[in-house]
Structure formats: C-alpha cells, structure tokens
C-alpha cells in the first residue's frame, strides 16, 4: 500500500473451499507448520540472534496484512514508518531491553503521526489511531519475544540457553492450546463459545485447550526450565485464557472489517496474523511470569 489518500479496496477473494468442522485445509496447514517450525528450530539451535530476523520479518508482514485489511474500511496505514518502527522495536528490545522498547515504541508512534501530516487533515485521526493500534498490537507485543529470547544473553544458542528454553516453552504451550482446542472442537464441539464472533469455537474446544495447555506448561517448566510445578500450571492457565482471547479479538477485527482471512500467505492457515493472534496475546504475560518466577 502506498501513501495515497484513497486506498484501493481489497479485491474480492475467490470462494473458499469448505473444509468442514476442521475449518482449514489440514494437509497444507501441517506442511506449512512444519516448514515454519523447522526454520525456527534451526535458528534457535545454531544462532539464536537469527531468530530475531524471523520475528522482524513476521512483524513487517503482519503490518502489511493489517494495512490490507484496514483498507476495506478506507483506513490507510502508512506502511513505511510502521514497518521501519516494527523492525527497530524488535531489535532494541533484544539488545537493550524493556526501557529501550518503551522508548522506541513512543518514538515510532510520534514519527508515524508526523508522517501522516503530509496527507493533510482529512482522515488524520482515523489513520493515526489505526497506526498506533497497529504498533501496539503487532511489534510492541511481538517484541516481548525478543525480551524472552534475550534471557541469558544475546550470544547463545542451543537447548542449554535460557532464552531458547523460554521460547520453546512459549511456543510449546501456545501450540498445545491450538492442538487441544482443534482436536476437542472437531470431535466433541457442540456448544459455541461466541457464535457471533467465531462460530467454530466451542466450549468443548476450550476445555481441550485447557487440558493440553496445563499439561504442556507443567512438563515444560518442570523438565525444561527446572522450575516449580505450580508455575507450570499457572503458565498453562494463563496461556489458554490469553490464547483464546487473542483468537477472539482477531476474529472481531476481521468481522468488523468484513474479511475472512487477513491474507493467504501461509497455505492452510490464511494470513500470518491468523496464526500470530494467539502468540501475540500470550507472549507478554508468559515473559513476565518466567522472568520473575523462573529465571
């Protein structure tokens, strides 16, 4: 998207194939997940700083997707300062910590608002508000991944590194929530949790997510992080609640914008934001819990 004052509407997508109660093309989704997790594993095992390249790239793509989605409501995000700010926020969080992240976020928001002055008065408040929302929703929350990875220093790698262990725990409990909810929802789902927002999400699926999250949180904290069992259960509980709320929030955004998926960049999953919603919602409380109760 450019800085034109009249953003082009999102083209209508072709009708999507109905995949039944699964809600997705499972073979394509599994293949995409294997590729993404493989890239993440290689970076964490051999040079964890390389994982920041993946996080920064994901933030840039997510900003693009939100811009594409917002254009359906004639909201025009200024992509250049938002993408540049996203990369800077991730980098400074990793190398210089929370104070630098807060400062970078404030500067990125100010620069973006100043950038929008070039367009004039019409639509300024709408575009500026959406831009600041995007900064907080994507790169600010995403930068907590950098804070978690930086535990134990920025030069390590491998399963003995505290930051790598934290990222594995974070990704593990979030994946457990997705798998548990998917399996229980497909097999037993009968009672919708929020039918107006997300018709396929059921209370039975939430129960499956809770069971898987609690087990994963306990196992990862006790056996990988060498922490207390109750911390693992607390982490699992926080993860399932925040992951579910994150998914519902993104569903509300898409329904308000009138779109089914943010994009189709990941086969079987839709847009990147359709996969990041749970991760973005869980990372900040997980970092907080691990930082003060485990490390």
mmCIF file of C-alpha atoms in Angstrom:
data_model
loop_
_atom_site.group_PDB
_atom_site.id
_atom_site.type_symbol
_atom_site.label_atom_id
_atom_site.label_comp_id
_atom_site.label_asym_id
_atom_site.label_seq_id
_atom_site.Cartn_x
_atom_site.Cartn_y
_atom_site.Cartn_z
ATOM 1 C CA UNK A 1 0.000 0.000 0.000
ATOM 2 C CA UNK A 2 1.238 3.465 -0.787
ATOM 3 C CA UNK A 3 0.655 6.752 0.945
ATOM 4 C CA UNK A 4 -2.163 7.694 -1.455
ATOM 5 C CA UNK A 5 -5.069 9.400 0.213
ATOM 6 C CA UNK A 6 -7.597 6.970 -1.273
ATOM 7 C CA UNK A 7 -6.512 3.389 -0.624
ATOM 8 C CA UNK A 8 -7.544 0.788 -3.130
ATOM 9 C CA UNK A 9 -10.224 -1.544 -1.844
ATOM 10 C CA UNK A 10 -9.283 -5.120 -1.084
ATOM 11 C CA UNK A 11 -10.166 -7.249 -4.102
ATOM 12 C CA UNK A 12 -12.840 -9.825 -3.564
ATOM 13 C CA UNK A 13 -11.346 -13.230 -2.942
ATOM 14 C CA UNK A 14 -12.424 -16.372 -4.694
ATOM 15 C CA UNK A 15 -14.885 -18.583 -2.834
ATOM 16 C CA UNK A 16 -13.051 -20.688 -0.278
ATOM 17 C CA UNK A 17 -13.412 -24.461 -0.219
ATOM 18 C CA UNK A 18 -15.400 -25.729 2.747
ATOM 19 C CA UNK A 19 -13.179 -27.920 4.897
ATOM 20 C CA UNK A 20 -15.972 -28.925 7.259
ATOM 21 C CA UNK A 21 -15.636 -28.733 11.015
ATOM 22 C CA UNK A 22 -11.852 -28.595 10.717
ATOM 23 C CA UNK A 23 -12.153 -25.132 9.222
ATOM 24 C CA UNK A 24 -8.882 -25.428 7.297
ATOM 25 C CA UNK A 25 -7.001 -27.456 4.682
ATOM 26 C CA UNK A 26 -5.301 -29.778 7.158
ATOM 27 C CA UNK A 27 -2.527 -31.239 4.912
ATOM 28 C CA UNK A 28 -1.489 -27.764 3.751
ATOM 29 C CA UNK A 29 -1.694 -26.436 7.304
ATOM 30 C CA UNK A 30 0.532 -29.227 8.634
ATOM 31 C CA UNK A 31 3.083 -28.759 5.841
ATOM 32 C CA UNK A 32 3.246 -25.011 6.441
ATOM 33 C CA UNK A 33 3.634 -25.531 10.192
ATOM 34 C CA UNK A 34 6.499 -27.998 9.657
ATOM 35 C CA UNK A 35 8.376 -25.537 7.432
ATOM 36 C CA UNK A 36 7.891 -22.623 9.837
ATOM 37 C CA UNK A 37 8.803 -24.629 12.925
ATOM 38 C CA UNK A 38 11.843 -26.040 11.105
ATOM 39 C CA UNK A 39 13.153 -22.557 10.352
ATOM 40 C CA UNK A 40 12.567 -21.509 13.960
ATOM 41 C CA UNK A 41 14.305 -24.623 15.319
ATOM 42 C CA UNK A 42 17.390 -24.144 13.137
ATOM 43 C CA UNK A 43 17.830 -20.529 14.240
ATOM 44 C CA UNK A 44 17.383 -21.347 17.936
ATOM 45 C CA UNK A 45 19.749 -24.296 17.877
ATOM 46 C CA UNK A 46 22.635 -22.688 15.990
ATOM 47 C CA UNK A 47 22.440 -18.882 16.413
ATOM 48 C CA UNK A 48 19.508 -17.546 18.358
ATOM 49 C CA UNK A 49 20.017 -13.976 17.145
ATOM 50 C CA UNK A 50 18.946 -15.235 13.704
ATOM 51 C CA UNK A 51 15.526 -15.885 15.214
ATOM 52 C CA UNK A 52 15.163 -12.112 15.526
ATOM 53 C CA UNK A 53 15.277 -11.917 11.725
ATOM 54 C CA UNK A 54 12.237 -14.209 11.650
ATOM 55 C CA UNK A 55 10.450 -12.122 14.294
ATOM 56 C CA UNK A 56 11.219 -8.845 12.482
ATOM 57 C CA UNK A 57 10.101 -10.289 9.130
ATOM 58 C CA UNK A 58 6.882 -11.556 10.727
ATOM 59 C CA UNK A 59 6.199 -8.097 12.176
ATOM 60 C CA UNK A 60 6.659 -6.490 8.753
ATOM 61 C CA UNK A 61 4.326 -8.984 7.061
ATOM 62 C CA UNK A 62 1.746 -8.550 9.841
ATOM 63 C CA UNK A 63 1.802 -4.767 9.380
ATOM 64 C CA UNK A 64 1.213 -5.277 5.657
ATOM 65 C CA UNK A 65 -1.697 -7.629 6.373
ATOM 66 C CA UNK A 66 -3.341 -5.196 8.779
ATOM 67 C CA UNK A 67 -2.931 -2.419 6.232
ATOM 68 C CA UNK A 68 -4.580 -4.606 3.617
ATOM 69 C CA UNK A 69 -7.417 -5.456 5.986
ATOM 70 C CA UNK A 70 -7.962 -1.888 7.187
ATOM 71 C CA UNK A 71 -8.223 -0.675 3.592
ATOM 72 C CA UNK A 72 -11.578 -2.478 3.408
ATOM 73 C CA UNK A 73 -12.842 0.300 5.725
ATOM 74 C CA UNK A 74 -10.912 3.008 3.857
ATOM 75 C CA UNK A 75 -8.280 3.229 6.586
ATOM 76 C CA UNK A 76 -4.877 3.860 5.023
ATOM 77 C CA UNK A 77 -1.925 2.809 7.181
ATOM 78 C CA UNK A 78 1.439 4.476 6.381
ATOM 79 C CA UNK A 79 3.416 1.282 5.838
ATOM 80 C CA UNK A 80 6.921 2.766 5.602
ATOM 81 C CA UNK A 81 7.221 4.223 9.136
ATOM 82 C CA UNK A 82 5.225 1.362 10.657
ATOM 83 C CA UNK A 83 7.423 -1.329 9.129
ATOM 84 C CA UNK A 84 10.625 0.532 9.966
ATOM 85 C CA UNK A 85 9.386 1.113 13.510
ATOM 86 C CA UNK A 86 8.479 -2.577 13.867
ATOM 87 C CA UNK A 87 12.000 -3.692 12.979
ATOM 88 C CA UNK A 88 13.618 -1.128 15.272
ATOM 89 C CA UNK A 89 11.365 -2.084 18.195
ATOM 90 C CA UNK A 90 12.235 -5.776 17.885
ATOM 91 C CA UNK A 91 15.973 -5.091 17.594
ATOM 92 C CA UNK A 92 16.246 -2.665 20.523
ATOM 93 C CA UNK A 93 14.157 -4.932 22.743
ATOM 94 C CA UNK A 94 16.523 -7.819 22.075
ATOM 95 C CA UNK A 95 19.777 -5.949 22.594
ATOM 96 C CA UNK A 96 18.824 -3.253 25.144
ATOM 97 C CA UNK A 97 15.718 -4.439 26.999
ATOM 98 C CA UNK A 98 12.410 -3.034 28.210
ATOM 99 C CA UNK A 99 13.379 0.627 28.618
ATOM 100 C CA UNK A 100 14.642 0.764 25.053
ATOM 101 C CA UNK A 101 11.469 -0.940 23.811
ATOM 102 C CA UNK A 102 9.198 1.595 25.518
ATOM 103 C CA UNK A 103 11.242 4.470 24.116
ATOM 104 C CA UNK A 104 11.305 3.003 20.596
ATOM 105 C CA UNK A 105 7.542 2.473 20.686
ATOM 106 C CA UNK A 106 6.903 6.074 21.703
ATOM 107 C CA UNK A 107 9.265 7.411 19.031
ATOM 108 C CA UNK A 108 7.742 5.154 16.344
ATOM 109 C CA UNK A 109 4.240 6.359 17.236
ATOM 110 C CA UNK A 110 5.317 10.005 17.110
ATOM 111 C CA UNK A 111 7.168 9.595 13.813
ATOM 112 C CA UNK A 112 4.154 7.861 12.306
ATOM 113 C CA UNK A 113 1.790 10.641 13.379
ATOM 114 C CA UNK A 114 4.156 13.243 11.964
ATOM 115 C CA UNK A 115 4.440 11.228 8.748
ATOM 116 C CA UNK A 116 0.650 11.341 8.385
ATOM 117 C CA UNK A 117 0.697 15.161 8.454
ATOM 118 C CA UNK A 118 1.848 15.003 4.835
ATOM 119 C CA UNK A 119 -1.635 13.811 3.854
ATOM 120 C CA UNK A 120 -3.478 16.761 5.325
ATOM 121 C CA UNK A 121 -6.411 16.984 7.697
ATOM 122 C CA UNK A 122 -8.978 14.669 6.133
ATOM 123 C CA UNK A 123 -8.913 11.241 7.789
ATOM 124 C CA UNK A 124 -5.940 12.097 10.019
ATOM 125 C CA UNK A 125 -7.446 10.924 13.324
ATOM 126 C CA UNK A 126 -8.721 7.685 11.801
ATOM 127 C CA UNK A 127 -5.404 6.769 10.161
ATOM 128 C CA UNK A 128 -3.299 7.882 13.142
ATOM 129 C CA UNK A 129 -5.426 5.895 15.597
ATOM 130 C CA UNK A 130 -5.237 2.764 13.444
ATOM 131 C CA UNK A 131 -1.475 3.237 13.078
ATOM 132 C CA UNK A 132 -0.838 3.457 16.825
ATOM 133 C CA UNK A 133 -3.118 0.453 17.344
ATOM 134 C CA UNK A 134 -1.034 -1.468 14.800
ATOM 135 C CA UNK A 135 2.229 -0.520 16.545
ATOM 136 C CA UNK A 136 0.965 -1.792 19.888
ATOM 137 C CA UNK A 137 -0.814 -4.871 18.572
ATOM 138 C CA UNK A 138 1.993 -6.230 16.399
ATOM 139 C CA UNK A 139 5.569 -5.008 17.009
ATOM 140 C CA UNK A 140 5.174 -3.962 20.653
ATOM 141 C CA UNK A 141 3.636 -7.258 21.743
ATOM 142 C CA UNK A 142 5.888 -9.155 19.351
ATOM 143 C CA UNK A 143 8.954 -7.535 20.913
ATOM 144 C CA UNK A 144 8.307 -9.496 24.110
ATOM 145 C CA UNK A 145 9.544 -12.477 22.110
ATOM 146 C CA UNK A 146 12.847 -10.619 21.841
ATOM 147 C CA UNK A 147 12.851 -9.912 25.580
ATOM 148 C CA UNK A 148 12.254 -13.581 26.343
ATOM 149 C CA UNK A 149 14.924 -14.761 23.910
ATOM 150 C CA UNK A 150 17.458 -12.320 25.418
ATOM 151 C CA UNK A 151 17.252 -14.067 28.811
ATOM 152 C CA UNK A 152 20.732 -15.392 29.480
ATOM 153 C CA UNK A 153 22.390 -13.066 26.971
ATOM 154 C CA UNK A 154 22.205 -12.373 23.253
ATOM 155 C CA UNK A 155 25.055 -14.561 22.004
ATOM 156 C CA UNK A 156 23.945 -18.061 22.953
ATOM 157 C CA UNK A 157 22.109 -20.872 21.203
ATOM 158 C CA UNK A 158 21.014 -24.427 21.781
ATOM 159 C CA UNK A 159 18.823 -26.162 24.319
ATOM 160 C CA UNK A 160 21.022 -25.118 27.256
ATOM 161 C CA UNK A 161 20.396 -21.408 26.641
ATOM 162 C CA UNK A 162 17.759 -19.912 28.994
ATOM 163 C CA UNK A 163 16.308 -17.708 26.270
ATOM 164 C CA UNK A 164 15.947 -20.599 23.847
ATOM 165 C CA UNK A 165 14.309 -22.663 26.574
ATOM 166 C CA UNK A 166 11.867 -19.816 27.211
ATOM 167 C CA UNK A 167 10.939 -19.539 23.527
ATOM 168 C CA UNK A 168 10.407 -23.304 23.293
ATOM 169 C CA UNK A 169 8.144 -23.120 26.346
ATOM 170 C CA UNK A 170 6.202 -20.170 24.934
ATOM 171 C CA UNK A 171 5.702 -21.772 21.526
ATOM 172 C CA UNK A 172 5.018 -25.168 23.063
ATOM 173 C CA UNK A 173 2.137 -24.106 25.307
ATOM 174 C CA UNK A 174 0.597 -21.999 22.531
ATOM 175 C CA UNK A 175 0.749 -24.901 20.075
ATOM 176 C CA UNK A 176 -0.711 -27.150 22.779
ATOM 177 C CA UNK A 177 -3.642 -24.764 23.100
ATOM 178 C CA UNK A 178 -4.218 -24.817 19.341
ATOM 179 C CA UNK A 179 -3.944 -28.610 19.039
ATOM 180 C CA UNK A 180 -6.074 -29.325 22.100
ATOM 181 C CA UNK A 181 -8.760 -26.890 21.038
ATOM 182 C CA UNK A 182 -8.749 -28.127 17.443
ATOM 183 C CA UNK A 183 -8.996 -31.818 18.386
ATOM 184 C CA UNK A 184 -11.652 -31.394 21.074
ATOM 185 C CA UNK A 185 -13.621 -28.954 18.952
ATOM 186 C CA UNK A 186 -13.718 -31.252 15.923
ATOM 187 C CA UNK A 187 -14.532 -34.367 17.961
ATOM 188 C CA UNK A 188 -16.861 -33.013 20.630
ATOM 189 C CA UNK A 189 -17.699 -29.382 19.823
ATOM 190 C CA UNK A 190 -21.426 -28.724 20.267
ATOM 191 C CA UNK A 191 -21.744 -25.585 22.375
ATOM 192 C CA UNK A 192 -20.446 -22.383 20.676
ATOM 193 C CA UNK A 193 -18.381 -20.122 22.897
ATOM 194 C CA UNK A 194 -19.022 -16.921 20.936
ATOM 195 C CA UNK A 195 -21.238 -17.743 17.941
ATOM 196 C CA UNK A 196 -21.458 -14.181 16.684
ATOM 197 C CA UNK A 197 -17.668 -13.729 16.746
ATOM 198 C CA UNK A 198 -16.286 -17.200 15.967
ATOM 199 C CA UNK A 199 -18.935 -19.852 15.179
ATOM 200 C CA UNK A 200 -16.442 -22.756 15.100
ATOM 201 C CA UNK A 201 -15.013 -22.047 18.578
ATOM 202 C CA UNK A 202 -16.744 -24.189 21.204
ATOM 203 C CA UNK A 203 -16.612 -24.652 24.954
ATOM 204 C CA UNK A 204 -15.563 -28.248 24.366
ATOM 205 C CA UNK A 205 -12.648 -26.942 22.306
ATOM 206 C CA UNK A 206 -11.715 -24.559 25.103
ATOM 207 C CA UNK A 207 -11.725 -27.464 27.553
ATOM 208 C CA UNK A 208 -9.383 -29.380 25.248
ATOM 209 C CA UNK A 209 -7.112 -26.360 25.015
ATOM 210 C CA UNK A 210 -7.064 -26.056 28.811
ATOM 211 C CA UNK A 211 -6.099 -29.697 29.352
ATOM 212 C CA UNK A 212 -3.321 -29.601 26.758
ATOM 213 C CA UNK A 213 -2.022 -26.234 27.978
ATOM 214 C CA UNK A 214 -1.877 -27.274 31.619
ATOM 215 C CA UNK A 215 -0.036 -30.485 30.769
ATOM 216 C CA UNK A 216 2.376 -28.720 28.406
ATOM 217 C CA UNK A 217 3.024 -25.866 30.842
ATOM 218 C CA UNK A 218 3.721 -28.253 33.714
ATOM 219 C CA UNK A 219 6.023 -30.503 31.668
ATOM 220 C CA UNK A 220 7.995 -27.686 30.028
ATOM 221 C CA UNK A 221 8.528 -25.639 33.186
ATOM 222 C CA UNK A 222 9.472 -28.639 35.342
ATOM 223 C CA UNK A 223 11.590 -30.635 32.899
ATOM 224 C CA UNK A 224 12.991 -27.954 30.560
ATOM 225 C CA UNK A 225 13.235 -24.872 32.773
ATOM 226 C CA UNK A 226 13.735 -26.727 36.068
ATOM 227 C CA UNK A 227 11.019 -24.608 37.682
ATOM 228 C CA UNK A 228 8.282 -25.339 40.209
ATOM 229 C CA UNK A 229 5.301 -27.445 39.156
ATOM 230 C CA UNK A 230 2.794 -24.809 40.210
ATOM 231 C CA UNK A 231 4.500 -22.235 37.980
ATOM 232 C CA UNK A 232 3.998 -24.595 35.060
ATOM 233 C CA UNK A 233 0.302 -24.982 35.819
ATOM 234 C CA UNK A 234 -0.066 -21.216 36.234
ATOM 235 C CA UNK A 235 1.699 -20.677 32.910
ATOM 236 C CA UNK A 236 -0.642 -23.179 31.216
ATOM 237 C CA UNK A 237 -3.705 -21.478 32.682
ATOM 238 C CA UNK A 238 -2.526 -18.037 31.578
ATOM 239 C CA UNK A 239 -1.672 -19.359 28.118
ATOM 240 C CA UNK A 240 -5.060 -20.954 27.444
ATOM 241 C CA UNK A 241 -7.002 -17.897 28.595
ATOM 242 C CA UNK A 242 -4.856 -15.390 26.699
ATOM 243 C CA UNK A 243 -4.598 -17.529 23.555
ATOM 244 C CA UNK A 244 -8.389 -17.865 23.424
ATOM 245 C CA UNK A 245 -8.921 -14.146 23.988
ATOM 246 C CA UNK A 246 -6.300 -13.332 21.357
ATOM 247 C CA UNK A 247 -8.056 -15.533 18.818
ATOM 248 C CA UNK A 248 -11.431 -13.968 19.613
ATOM 249 C CA UNK A 249 -10.024 -10.437 19.347
ATOM 250 C CA UNK A 250 -8.613 -11.114 15.904
ATOM 251 C CA UNK A 251 -11.924 -12.678 14.859
ATOM 252 C CA UNK A 252 -13.709 -9.499 15.944
ATOM 253 C CA UNK A 253 -11.268 -7.395 13.910
ATOM 254 C CA UNK A 254 -11.850 -9.485 10.788
ATOM 255 C CA UNK A 255 -15.623 -9.438 11.203
ATOM 256 C CA UNK A 256 -15.617 -5.679 11.664
ATOM 257 C CA UNK A 257 -13.502 -5.303 8.534
ATOM 258 C CA UNK A 258 -15.694 -7.758 6.619
ATOM 259 C CA UNK A 259 -12.888 -10.170 5.664
ATOM 260 C CA UNK A 260 -12.423 -13.915 6.236
ATOM 261 C CA UNK A 261 -8.615 -14.043 6.398
ATOM 262 C CA UNK A 262 -6.027 -11.293 6.704
ATOM 263 C CA UNK A 263 -4.297 -12.748 3.628
ATOM 264 C CA UNK A 264 -3.316 -16.121 2.175
ATOM 265 C CA UNK A 265 0.464 -16.019 2.615
ATOM 266 C CA UNK A 266 0.560 -19.287 4.623
ATOM 267 C CA UNK A 267 -1.086 -22.246 2.860
ATOM 268 C CA UNK A 268 -3.705 -23.872 5.057
ATOM 269 C CA UNK A 269 -3.568 -21.120 7.672
ATOM 270 C CA UNK A 270 -4.684 -17.993 5.834
ATOM 271 C CA UNK A 271 -2.757 -14.895 6.813
ATOM 272 C CA UNK A 272 0.177 -14.634 9.163
ATOM 273 C CA UNK A 273 -1.990 -12.701 11.624
ATOM 274 C CA UNK A 274 -4.367 -15.663 11.669
ATOM 275 C CA UNK A 275 -1.512 -17.631 13.286
ATOM 276 C CA UNK A 276 0.010 -14.819 15.338
ATOM 277 C CA UNK A 277 -3.172 -13.830 17.170
ATOM 278 C CA UNK A 278 -2.707 -16.357 19.974
ATOM 279 C CA UNK A 279 1.065 -15.895 20.113
ATOM 280 C CA UNK A 280 0.822 -12.103 20.417
ATOM 281 C CA UNK A 281 -1.729 -12.405 23.208
ATOM 282 C CA UNK A 282 0.270 -14.908 25.272
ATOM 283 C CA UNK A 283 3.864 -13.684 24.970
ATOM 284 C CA UNK A 284 3.770 -10.677 27.346
ATOM 285 C CA UNK A 285 2.266 -12.494 30.381
ATOM 286 C CA UNK A 286 4.453 -15.550 29.727
ATOM 287 C CA UNK A 287 7.582 -13.377 29.646
ATOM 288 C CA UNK A 288 6.501 -11.660 32.856
ATOM 289 C CA UNK A 289 5.860 -14.960 34.635
ATOM 290 C CA UNK A 290 9.082 -16.636 33.515
ATOM 291 C CA UNK A 291 11.202 -13.529 34.132
ATOM 292 C CA UNK A 292 10.153 -13.190 37.767
ATOM 293 C CA UNK A 293 9.286 -16.756 38.833
ATOM 294 C CA UNK A 294 11.760 -18.929 36.901
ATOM 295 C CA UNK A 295 14.847 -17.011 35.754
#
